[in-house]
Short mmCIF file of C-alpha atoms and ligand atoms in Angstrom, two decimals:
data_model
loop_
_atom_site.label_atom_id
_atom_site.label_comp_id
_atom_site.label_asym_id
_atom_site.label_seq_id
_atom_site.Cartn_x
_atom_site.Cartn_y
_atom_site.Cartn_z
CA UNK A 1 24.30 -18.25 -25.32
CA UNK A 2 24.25 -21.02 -28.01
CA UNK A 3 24.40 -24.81 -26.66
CA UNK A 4 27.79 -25.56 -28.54
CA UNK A 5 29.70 -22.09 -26.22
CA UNK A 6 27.95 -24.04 -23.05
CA UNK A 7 30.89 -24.99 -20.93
CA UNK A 8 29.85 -26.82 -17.97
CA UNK A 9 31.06 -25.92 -14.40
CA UNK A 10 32.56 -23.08 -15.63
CA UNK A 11 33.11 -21.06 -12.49
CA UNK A 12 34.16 -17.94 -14.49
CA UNK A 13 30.21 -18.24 -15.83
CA UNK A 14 29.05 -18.97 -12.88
CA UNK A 15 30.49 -16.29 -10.35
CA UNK A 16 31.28 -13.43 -13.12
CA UNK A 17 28.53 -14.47 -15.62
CA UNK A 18 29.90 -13.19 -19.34
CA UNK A 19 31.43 -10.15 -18.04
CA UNK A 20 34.98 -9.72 -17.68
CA UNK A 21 35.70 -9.89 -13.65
CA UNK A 22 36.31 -6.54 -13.67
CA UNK A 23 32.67 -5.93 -14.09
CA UNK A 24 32.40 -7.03 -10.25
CA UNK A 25 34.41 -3.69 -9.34
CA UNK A 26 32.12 -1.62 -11.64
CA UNK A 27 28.85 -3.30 -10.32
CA UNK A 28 29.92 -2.03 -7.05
CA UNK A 29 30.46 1.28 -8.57
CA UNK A 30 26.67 1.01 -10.22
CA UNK A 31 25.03 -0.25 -7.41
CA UNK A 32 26.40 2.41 -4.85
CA UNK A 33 24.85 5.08 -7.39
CA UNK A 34 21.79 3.27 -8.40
CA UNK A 35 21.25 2.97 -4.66
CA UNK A 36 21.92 6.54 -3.97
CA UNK A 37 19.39 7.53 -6.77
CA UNK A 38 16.72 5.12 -5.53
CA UNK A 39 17.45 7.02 -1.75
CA UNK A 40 16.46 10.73 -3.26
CA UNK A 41 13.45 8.82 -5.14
CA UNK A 42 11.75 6.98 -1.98
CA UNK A 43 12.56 10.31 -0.11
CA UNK A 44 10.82 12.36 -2.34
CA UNK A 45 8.05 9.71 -2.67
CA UNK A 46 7.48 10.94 0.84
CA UNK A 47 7.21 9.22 4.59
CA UNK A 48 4.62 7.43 3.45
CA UNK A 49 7.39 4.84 2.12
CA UNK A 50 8.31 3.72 4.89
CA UNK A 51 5.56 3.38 7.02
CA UNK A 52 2.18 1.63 5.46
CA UNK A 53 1.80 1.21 2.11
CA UNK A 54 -1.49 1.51 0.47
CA UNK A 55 -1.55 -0.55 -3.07
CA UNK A 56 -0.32 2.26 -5.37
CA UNK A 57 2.49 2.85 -3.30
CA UNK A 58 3.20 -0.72 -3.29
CA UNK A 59 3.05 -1.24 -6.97
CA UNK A 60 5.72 1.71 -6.93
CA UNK A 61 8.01 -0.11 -4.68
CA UNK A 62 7.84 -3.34 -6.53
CA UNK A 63 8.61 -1.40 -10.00
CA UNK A 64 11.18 0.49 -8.17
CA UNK A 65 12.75 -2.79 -7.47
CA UNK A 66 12.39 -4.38 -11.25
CA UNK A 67 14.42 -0.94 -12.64
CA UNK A 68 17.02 -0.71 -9.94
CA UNK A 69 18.18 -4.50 -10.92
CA UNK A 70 19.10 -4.11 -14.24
CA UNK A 71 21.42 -1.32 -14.33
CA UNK A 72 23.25 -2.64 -11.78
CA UNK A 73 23.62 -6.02 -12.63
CA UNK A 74 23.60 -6.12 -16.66
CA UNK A 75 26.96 -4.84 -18.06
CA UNK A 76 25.39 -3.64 -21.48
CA UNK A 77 23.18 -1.35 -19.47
CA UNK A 78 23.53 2.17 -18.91
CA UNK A 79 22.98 3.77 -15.92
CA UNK A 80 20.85 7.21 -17.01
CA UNK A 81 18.44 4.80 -18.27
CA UNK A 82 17.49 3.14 -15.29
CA UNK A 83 17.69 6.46 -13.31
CA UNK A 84 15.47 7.69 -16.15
CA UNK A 85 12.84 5.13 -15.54
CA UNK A 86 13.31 6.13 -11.68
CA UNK A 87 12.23 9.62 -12.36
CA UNK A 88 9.03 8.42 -14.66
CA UNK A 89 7.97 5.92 -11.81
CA UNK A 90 7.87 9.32 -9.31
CA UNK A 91 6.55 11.32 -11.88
CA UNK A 92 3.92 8.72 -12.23
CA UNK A 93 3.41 8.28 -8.52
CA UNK A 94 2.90 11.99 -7.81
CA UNK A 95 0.60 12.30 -11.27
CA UNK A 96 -1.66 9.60 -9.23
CA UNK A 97 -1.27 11.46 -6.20
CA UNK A 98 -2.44 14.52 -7.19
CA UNK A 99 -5.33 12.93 -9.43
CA UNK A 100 -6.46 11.09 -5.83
CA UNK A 101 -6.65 14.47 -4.55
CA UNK A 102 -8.44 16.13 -6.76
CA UNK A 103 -10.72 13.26 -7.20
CA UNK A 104 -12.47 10.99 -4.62
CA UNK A 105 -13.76 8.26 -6.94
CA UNK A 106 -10.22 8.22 -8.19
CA UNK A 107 -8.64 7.97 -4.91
CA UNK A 108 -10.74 5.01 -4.11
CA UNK A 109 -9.68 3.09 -7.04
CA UNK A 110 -6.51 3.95 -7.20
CA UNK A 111 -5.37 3.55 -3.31
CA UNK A 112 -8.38 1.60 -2.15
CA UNK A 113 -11.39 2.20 0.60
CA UNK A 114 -11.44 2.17 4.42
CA UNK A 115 -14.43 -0.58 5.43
CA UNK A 116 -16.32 -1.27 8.04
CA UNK A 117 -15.60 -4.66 9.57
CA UNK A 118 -17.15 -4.74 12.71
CA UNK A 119 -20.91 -2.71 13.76
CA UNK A 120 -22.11 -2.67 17.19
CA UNK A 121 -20.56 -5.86 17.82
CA UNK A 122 -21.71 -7.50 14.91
CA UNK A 123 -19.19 -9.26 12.11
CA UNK A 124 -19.97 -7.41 8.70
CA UNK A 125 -19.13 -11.11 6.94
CA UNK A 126 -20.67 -9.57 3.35
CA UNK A 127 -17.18 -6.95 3.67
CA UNK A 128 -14.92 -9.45 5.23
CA UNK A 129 -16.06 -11.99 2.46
CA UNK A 130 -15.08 -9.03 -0.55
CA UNK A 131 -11.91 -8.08 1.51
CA UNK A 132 -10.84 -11.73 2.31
CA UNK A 133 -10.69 -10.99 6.13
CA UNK A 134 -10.93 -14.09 8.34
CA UNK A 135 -12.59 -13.99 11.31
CA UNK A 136 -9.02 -15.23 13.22
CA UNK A 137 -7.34 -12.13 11.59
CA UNK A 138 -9.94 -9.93 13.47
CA UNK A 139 -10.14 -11.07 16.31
CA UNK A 140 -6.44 -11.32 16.56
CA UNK A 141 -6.59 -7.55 16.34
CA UNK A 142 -9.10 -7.27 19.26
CA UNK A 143 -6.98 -9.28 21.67
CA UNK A 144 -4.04 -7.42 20.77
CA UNK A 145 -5.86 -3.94 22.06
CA UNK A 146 -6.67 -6.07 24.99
CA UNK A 147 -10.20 -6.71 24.39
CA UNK A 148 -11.93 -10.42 25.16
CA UNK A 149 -15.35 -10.11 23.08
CA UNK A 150 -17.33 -9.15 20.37
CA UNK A 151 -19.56 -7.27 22.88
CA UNK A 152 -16.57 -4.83 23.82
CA UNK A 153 -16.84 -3.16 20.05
CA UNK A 154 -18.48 -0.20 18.94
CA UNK A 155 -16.56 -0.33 15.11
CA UNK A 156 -13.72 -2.48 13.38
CA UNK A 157 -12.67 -0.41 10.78
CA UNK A 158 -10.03 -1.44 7.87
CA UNK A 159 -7.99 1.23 6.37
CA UNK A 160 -6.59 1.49 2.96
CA UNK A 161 -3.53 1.41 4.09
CA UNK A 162 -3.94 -1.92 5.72
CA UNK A 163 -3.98 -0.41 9.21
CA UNK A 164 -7.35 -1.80 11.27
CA UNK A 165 -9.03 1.07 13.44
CA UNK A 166 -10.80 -0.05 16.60
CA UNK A 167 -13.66 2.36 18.37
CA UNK A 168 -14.35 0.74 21.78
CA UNK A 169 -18.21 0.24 22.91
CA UNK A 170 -18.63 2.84 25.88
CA UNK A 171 -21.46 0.55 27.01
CA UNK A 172 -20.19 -2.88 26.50
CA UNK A 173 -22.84 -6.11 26.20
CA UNK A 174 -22.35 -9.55 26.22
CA UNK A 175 -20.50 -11.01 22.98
CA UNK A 176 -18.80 -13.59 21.44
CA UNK A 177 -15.20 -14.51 22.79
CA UNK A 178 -12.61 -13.30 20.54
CA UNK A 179 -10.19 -15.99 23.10
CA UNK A 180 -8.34 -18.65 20.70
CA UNK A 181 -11.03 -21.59 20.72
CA UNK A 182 -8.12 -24.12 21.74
CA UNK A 183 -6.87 -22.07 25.13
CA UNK A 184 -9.95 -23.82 27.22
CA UNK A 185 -7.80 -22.68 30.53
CA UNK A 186 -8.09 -19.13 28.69
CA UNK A 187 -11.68 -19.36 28.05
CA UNK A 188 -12.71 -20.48 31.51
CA UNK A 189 -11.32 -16.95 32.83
CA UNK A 190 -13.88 -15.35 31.11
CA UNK A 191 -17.69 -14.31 32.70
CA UNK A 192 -20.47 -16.68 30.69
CA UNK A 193 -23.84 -15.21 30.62
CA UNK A 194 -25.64 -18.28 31.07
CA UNK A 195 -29.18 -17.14 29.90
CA UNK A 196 -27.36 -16.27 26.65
CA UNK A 197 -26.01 -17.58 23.65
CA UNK A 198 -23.42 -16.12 20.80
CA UNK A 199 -23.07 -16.58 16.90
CA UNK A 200 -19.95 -18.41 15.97
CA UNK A 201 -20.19 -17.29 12.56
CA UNK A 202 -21.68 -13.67 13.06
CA UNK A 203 -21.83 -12.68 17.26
CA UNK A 204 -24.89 -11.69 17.26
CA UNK A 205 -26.09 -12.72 21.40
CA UNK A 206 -29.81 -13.99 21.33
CA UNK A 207 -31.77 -15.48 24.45
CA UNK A 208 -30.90 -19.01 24.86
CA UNK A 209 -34.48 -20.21 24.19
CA UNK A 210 -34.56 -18.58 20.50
CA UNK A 211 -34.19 -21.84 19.19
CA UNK A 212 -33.80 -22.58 15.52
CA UNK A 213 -31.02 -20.15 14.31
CA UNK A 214 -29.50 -16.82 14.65
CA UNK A 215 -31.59 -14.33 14.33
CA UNK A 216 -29.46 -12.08 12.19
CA UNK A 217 -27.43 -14.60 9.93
CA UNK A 218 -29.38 -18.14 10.10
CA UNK A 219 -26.40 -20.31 10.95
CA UNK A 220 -26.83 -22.81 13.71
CA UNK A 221 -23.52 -22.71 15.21
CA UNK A 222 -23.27 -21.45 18.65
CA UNK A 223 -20.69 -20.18 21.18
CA UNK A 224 -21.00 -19.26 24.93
CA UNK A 225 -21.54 -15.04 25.27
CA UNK A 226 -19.37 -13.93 27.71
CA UNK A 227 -19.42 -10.24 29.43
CA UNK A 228 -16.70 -7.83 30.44
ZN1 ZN B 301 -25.27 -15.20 13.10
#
């Protein structure tokens, strides 16, 4: 639009853009079809979809969104277009698919890795550090399978699909609280081993005497180990 056609509150404009308001009528007509196209696409992408996405499925979705939006909005665009540009994004989608499948190092760039968060009660911070997991966000997940320490894991796993997998320890030891730090009425529910002493920044549980750092990390910062 050039400055001098720039008519100011022009509610026209602003409702109905440059199109005729007709257009609204045939935008409903677009959209209803777009829509139905985009339906048979996502179905056909598979249940995947709908559930967890892993990042290729995700990058589908978003361009899924960026096509769907112009042929139903823009007046001077055609409709076989976008639905053509549906049909290449599946195409794509499966092609990746099928490449994952057949290969394993493709897969894993492609849709990701499953990692290892948590061994033997012991925070892998190396993988949390490349994956950008917080501490908080993990031990969020413990508390929300019910457990109260550090101790109670055998393996933290994340998958690629964003899901975390949690083994419980069969033979649970003494760990560090996974209980929000500020909840002291919480906290004071829970069993302190006296004699011992937990890693804030790692959980590894050393005798109280070991003075002069943890024994697996070095950090000096230390929080009570409580049992089951
Ligand atoms: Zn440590």
């Amino acid at each position: 639009m050039k400055k001098e056609d720039f008519i100011p509150w022009d509610f026209h404009r602003i409702f109905f853009g440059e199109a005729p308001a007709v257009f609204v009528l045939e935008a409903f007509i677009r959209t209803f079809l777009i829509y139905t196209a985009l339906l048979l696409i996502i179905k056909w992408l598979g249940k995947r979809m709908s559930g967890q996405l892993t990042i290729n499925e995700m990058a589908v979705m978003l361009v899924l969104g960026a096509i769907v939006s112009v042929p139903m909005q823009v007046p001077g665009s055609g409709l076989a277009q976008g639905v053509l540009l549906l049909i290449c994004t599946l195409s794509f989608q499966r092609g990746m698919s099928w490449l994952g499948y057949k290969s394993k190092i493709f897969e894993r760039v492609t849709m990701g890795d499953t990692v290892l968060l948590v061994r033997d009660g012991l925070l892998e911070l190396k993988v949390m550090d490349e994956n950008n997991i917080t501490r908080q966000l993990i031990f969020s997940e413990l508390r929300q399978n019910g457990l109260s320490s550090l101790g109670e894991v055998d393996r933290l796993y994340l998958e690629a699909s964003g899901i975390f997998c949690l083994y419980r320890s069969e033979d649970p030891v003494p760990g560090l609280s996974v209980y929000p730090p500020d909840d002291s009425d919480l906290s004071e529910t829970q069993k302190q081993v006296d004699h011992l002493i937990a890693c804030k920044n790692c959980g590894h549980v050393q005798h109280r005497t070991e003075i002069g750092g943890c024994l697996n990390c070095g950090e000096n910062k230390w929080g009570k180990a409580v049992a089951k």
